[in-house]
Amino acid sequence: MKNEIILVDIGNTHFHIFDNEIHNLKEPPKLSGNIYYISVNRQKEKEFLKLNPNAIDLSKYVKFKTNYKGLGIDRIMACKSVDNGIVVDAGSAVTIDVMENGFHLGGIITPGIYAFRECFGKISEVLKYDVEVVDDILPNNTNDALNMGSVGAIKALIEKFAENKKIYFTGSDGKFLSKMFENSVYIEDLVFRGMKKTINELEKL
């Protein structure tokens, strides 16, 4: 993974590396080149910096307009490249953020699809189901009922804030969720686009 500029998004479970391709790694890699990173996991960040001490933390330099208190750097970067619309990052948790004229109006956090499945499994072993695209028909079997209570709940929250706005999906479950919305697009590297924009702003200083 050699490149002039390498971007690293340190998440809760993976190290996401961008060098013109996206690599999702469980363990921290030793990289070469100009390395820029963001992190939501302090312990994994420490592990990464032991191997890459010269990596630059972009969270110290990013400019972003919002009144939201405590907005995570991963959400900031996902939203930074969208001036108008809804940004949905669907991973372990699903975040739904509203952007208007380059300003972040606010957002919500809900459990991700896997978290919902884990939750149902803890209630009862029989509450297992196949994740499927949901519609608005009242369920008449347990599999559809569980889907409506998990995938359907996420869909309803997105619909509540989306109205006629364009929806930008990213994250591991983003492509799946995007299938339920007409005015949507799935962008795998949305977080990295925000990181690139931040680097470009730094270079102009």
CSV table of C-alpha atoms in Angstrom, one decimal:
chain,number,residue,atom,x,y,z
A,1,MET,CA,0.0,0.0,0.0
A,2,LYS,CA,2.4,2.7,-1.2
A,3,ASN,CA,1.2,6.0,-2.3
A,4,GLU,CA,2.2,9.7,-2.0
A,5,ILE,CA,-0.8,10.4,0.2
A,6,ILE,CA,-2.4,7.7,2.4
A,7,LEU,CA,-5.6,8.3,4.3
A,8,VAL,CA,-6.5,6.3,7.4
A,9,ASP,CA,-9.9,6.2,9.2
A,10,ILE,CA,-9.5,4.5,12.5
A,11,GLY,CA,-12.9,3.1,13.5
A,12,ASN,CA,-14.2,1.1,16.4
A,13,THR,CA,-13.4,-2.2,14.9
A,14,HIS,CA,-11.3,-1.6,11.7
A,15,PHE,CA,-8.5,0.4,10.3
A,16,HIS,CA,-9.8,1.8,7.0
A,17,ILE,CA,-7.0,2.7,4.6
A,18,PHE,CA,-7.3,4.6,1.4
A,19,ASP,CA,-4.5,4.6,-1.2
A,20,ASN,CA,-6.7,4.9,-4.3
A,21,GLU,CA,-8.4,1.7,-3.1
A,22,ILE,CA,-10.1,1.0,0.3
A,23,HIS,CA,-8.6,-1.6,2.6
A,24,ASN,CA,-10.3,-2.7,5.8
A,25,LEU,CA,-7.8,-4.2,8.3
A,26,LYS,CA,-8.2,-5.6,11.8
A,27,GLU,CA,-4.6,-4.8,12.8
A,28,PRO,CA,-2.7,-1.5,12.4
A,29,PRO,CA,-0.5,-1.4,9.3
A,30,LYS,CA,2.9,0.2,9.0
A,31,LEU,CA,2.7,2.6,6.1
A,32,SER,CA,5.0,4.8,4.1
A,33,GLY,CA,4.3,8.1,2.4
A,34,ASN,CA,2.4,11.2,3.7
A,35,ILE,CA,-0.1,9.8,6.1
A,36,TYR,CA,-3.2,11.6,7.3
A,37,TYR,CA,-5.6,10.0,9.7
A,38,ILE,CA,-8.7,10.5,11.9
A,39,SER,CA,-9.8,8.3,14.8
A,40,VAL,CA,-12.7,7.5,17.0
A,41,ASN,CA,-10.8,4.9,19.0
A,42,ARG,CA,-8.1,6.1,21.3
A,43,GLN,CA,-6.5,2.7,21.9
A,44,LYS,CA,-6.4,1.8,18.2
A,45,GLU,CA,-5.0,5.2,17.5
A,46,LYS,CA,-2.1,4.6,20.0
A,47,GLU,CA,-1.4,1.3,18.3
A,48,PHE,CA,-1.4,2.9,14.9
A,49,LEU,CA,0.9,5.8,16.0
A,50,LYS,CA,3.5,3.4,17.4
A,51,LEU,CA,4.0,2.1,13.8
A,52,ASN,CA,3.4,5.5,12.1
A,53,PRO,CA,4.6,8.2,14.4
A,54,ASN,CA,4.7,10.9,11.7
A,55,ALA,CA,1.0,10.5,10.7
A,56,ILE,CA,-0.9,13.7,10.8
A,57,ASP,CA,-4.2,13.9,12.8
A,58,LEU,CA,-6.6,15.9,10.5
A,59,SER,CA,-9.1,16.4,13.4
A,60,LYS,CA,-6.8,19.2,14.6
A,61,TYR,CA,-7.2,21.1,11.4
A,62,VAL,CA,-10.6,20.5,10.0
A,63,LYS,CA,-13.1,23.4,9.5
A,64,PHE,CA,-16.7,22.5,9.8
A,65,LYS,CA,-19.8,24.6,10.5
A,66,THR,CA,-22.2,23.1,13.1
A,67,ASN,CA,-23.9,23.8,16.4
A,68,TYR,CA,-23.8,20.1,17.3
A,69,LYS,CA,-21.8,19.4,20.5
A,70,GLY,CA,-19.4,16.5,20.4
A,71,LEU,CA,-19.9,15.6,16.7
A,72,GLY,CA,-17.5,12.7,15.9
A,73,ILE,CA,-14.7,13.3,13.5
A,74,ASP,CA,-15.9,10.4,11.2
A,75,ARG,CA,-19.3,12.1,10.9
A,76,ILE,CA,-17.7,15.5,10.2
A,77,MET,CA,-15.6,14.1,7.4
A,78,ALA,CA,-18.5,12.2,5.9
A,79,CYS,CA,-20.6,15.4,5.9
A,80,LYS,CA,-17.8,17.7,4.8
A,81,SER,CA,-18.1,16.9,1.1
A,82,VAL,CA,-21.9,17.3,1.0
A,83,ASP,CA,-23.3,20.9,0.9
A,84,ASN,CA,-27.0,19.9,0.8
A,85,GLY,CA,-28.7,16.6,1.6
A,86,ILE,CA,-28.8,13.8,4.1
A,87,VAL,CA,-25.6,11.9,5.0
A,88,VAL,CA,-26.2,8.3,6.3
A,89,ASP,CA,-23.2,6.4,7.6
A,90,ALA,CA,-24.4,2.9,8.2
A,91,GLY,CA,-21.9,0.8,10.2
A,92,SER,CA,-22.0,-0.6,13.7
A,93,ALA,CA,-24.3,2.4,14.4
A,94,VAL,CA,-26.2,4.3,11.8
A,95,THR,CA,-25.8,8.1,11.8
A,96,ILE,CA,-28.2,10.4,10.0
A,97,ASP,CA,-27.0,14.0,9.5
A,98,VAL,CA,-28.6,16.9,7.7
A,99,MET,CA,-26.6,19.4,5.6
A,100,GLU,CA,-27.9,22.6,4.3
A,101,ASN,CA,-25.8,25.2,2.3
A,102,GLY,CA,-22.6,23.7,3.8
A,103,PHE,CA,-23.9,23.9,7.4
A,104,HIS,CA,-24.6,20.9,9.6
A,105,LEU,CA,-28.1,21.3,11.1
A,106,GLY,CA,-27.9,18.3,13.3
A,107,GLY,CA,-28.3,14.5,13.3
A,108,ILE,CA,-29.2,11.4,15.1
A,109,ILE,CA,-27.6,8.0,16.0
A,110,THR,CA,-29.4,4.7,16.0
A,111,PRO,CA,-28.1,1.1,16.3
A,112,GLY,CA,-26.9,-0.5,13.1
A,113,ILE,CA,-28.5,-3.6,11.5
A,114,TYR,CA,-26.1,-6.0,13.2
A,115,ALA,CA,-26.7,-4.4,16.6
A,116,PHE,CA,-30.4,-4.8,16.2
A,117,ARG,CA,-29.9,-8.5,15.4
A,118,GLU,CA,-27.7,-8.9,18.4
A,119,CYS,CA,-30.3,-7.3,20.6
A,120,PHE,CA,-33.1,-9.5,19.4
A,121,GLY,CA,-30.9,-12.6,19.9
A,122,LYS,CA,-30.4,-11.7,23.5
A,123,ILE,CA,-34.1,-11.5,24.1
A,124,SER,CA,-34.7,-14.9,22.7
A,125,GLU,CA,-32.7,-17.4,20.5
A,126,VAL,CA,-35.8,-17.9,18.3
A,127,LEU,CA,-35.7,-14.2,17.3
A,128,LYS,CA,-33.4,-14.8,14.4
A,129,TYR,CA,-34.2,-13.4,11.0
A,130,ASP,CA,-32.8,-12.8,7.5
A,131,VAL,CA,-32.1,-9.1,6.8
A,132,GLU,CA,-34.1,-8.0,3.7
A,133,VAL,CA,-35.2,-4.8,2.1
A,134,VAL,CA,-38.5,-3.7,3.7
A,135,ASP,CA,-41.6,-2.0,2.3
A,136,ASP,CA,-44.4,-0.4,4.2
A,137,ILE,CA,-46.7,-3.4,4.4
A,138,LEU,CA,-47.8,-4.6,7.9
A,139,PRO,CA,-45.9,-7.8,8.5
A,140,ASN,CA,-47.7,-11.1,8.9
A,141,ASN,CA,-44.8,-13.4,9.8
A,142,THR,CA,-42.0,-13.2,12.4
A,143,ASN,CA,-39.1,-12.7,9.9
A,144,ASP,CA,-40.8,-9.7,8.3
A,145,ALA,CA,-41.8,-8.4,11.7
A,146,LEU,CA,-38.2,-8.4,13.0
A,147,ASN,CA,-37.1,-6.8,9.7
A,148,MET,CA,-39.6,-4.0,10.1
A,149,GLY,CA,-38.6,-3.5,13.7
A,150,SER,CA,-34.9,-3.1,12.7
A,151,VAL,CA,-34.3,-2.3,9.1
A,152,GLY,CA,-37.7,-0.6,8.9
A,153,ALA,CA,-37.0,1.5,11.9
A,154,ILE,CA,-33.8,2.8,10.4
A,155,LYS,CA,-35.6,3.4,7.1
A,156,ALA,CA,-38.4,5.4,8.9
A,157,LEU,CA,-35.9,7.6,10.6
A,158,ILE,CA,-34.1,8.4,7.4
A,159,GLU,CA,-37.5,9.2,5.7
A,160,LYS,CA,-38.5,11.5,8.6
A,161,PHE,CA,-35.6,13.8,7.9
A,162,ALA,CA,-35.0,13.3,4.2
A,163,GLU,CA,-38.3,14.5,2.8
A,164,ASN,CA,-37.2,15.6,-0.8
A,165,LYS,CA,-33.5,15.8,-0.1
A,166,LYS,CA,-30.9,13.7,-1.7
A,167,ILE,CA,-29.5,11.0,0.5
A,168,TYR,CA,-25.8,10.1,0.5
A,169,PHE,CA,-25.1,6.7,1.9
A,170,THR,CA,-21.8,5.3,3.1
A,171,GLY,CA,-20.6,2.6,5.5
A,172,SER,CA,-20.7,-1.2,5.4
A,173,ASP,CA,-24.5,-1.4,5.2
A,174,GLY,CA,-24.9,1.8,3.2
A,175,LYS,CA,-25.3,0.1,-0.2
A,176,PHE,CA,-28.0,-2.2,1.2
A,177,LEU,CA,-30.0,0.7,2.8
A,178,SER,CA,-29.7,2.8,-0.3
A,179,LYS,CA,-31.8,0.3,-2.3
A,180,MET,CA,-34.9,1.5,-0.4
A,181,PHE,CA,-34.6,5.1,-1.5
A,182,GLU,CA,-35.0,6.5,-5.0
A,183,ASN,CA,-33.2,9.8,-4.4
A,184,SER,CA,-30.1,8.2,-3.0
A,185,VAL,CA,-26.5,7.4,-3.9
A,186,TYR,CA,-23.9,5.1,-2.3
A,187,ILE,CA,-20.4,6.6,-2.0
A,188,GLU,CA,-18.0,4.1,-0.4
A,189,ASP,CA,-15.2,6.7,0.1
A,190,LEU,CA,-17.4,9.6,1.4
A,191,VAL,CA,-15.3,9.9,4.6
A,192,PHE,CA,-12.1,10.0,2.6
A,193,ARG,CA,-13.5,12.7,0.3
A,194,GLY,CA,-14.0,14.8,3.4
A,195,MET,CA,-10.4,14.1,4.4
A,196,LYS,CA,-9.1,15.1,1.0
A,197,LYS,CA,-11.1,18.3,1.1
A,198,THR,CA,-9.5,19.1,4.5
A,199,ILE,CA,-6.0,18.4,3.1
A,200,ASN,CA,-6.7,20.7,0.2
A,201,GLU,CA,-7.8,23.5,2.5
A,202,LEU,CA,-4.6,23.1,4.5
A,203,GLU,CA,-2.5,23.3,1.4
A,204,LYS,CA,-4.1,26.6,0.5
A,205,LEU,CA,-3.2,28.2,3.8
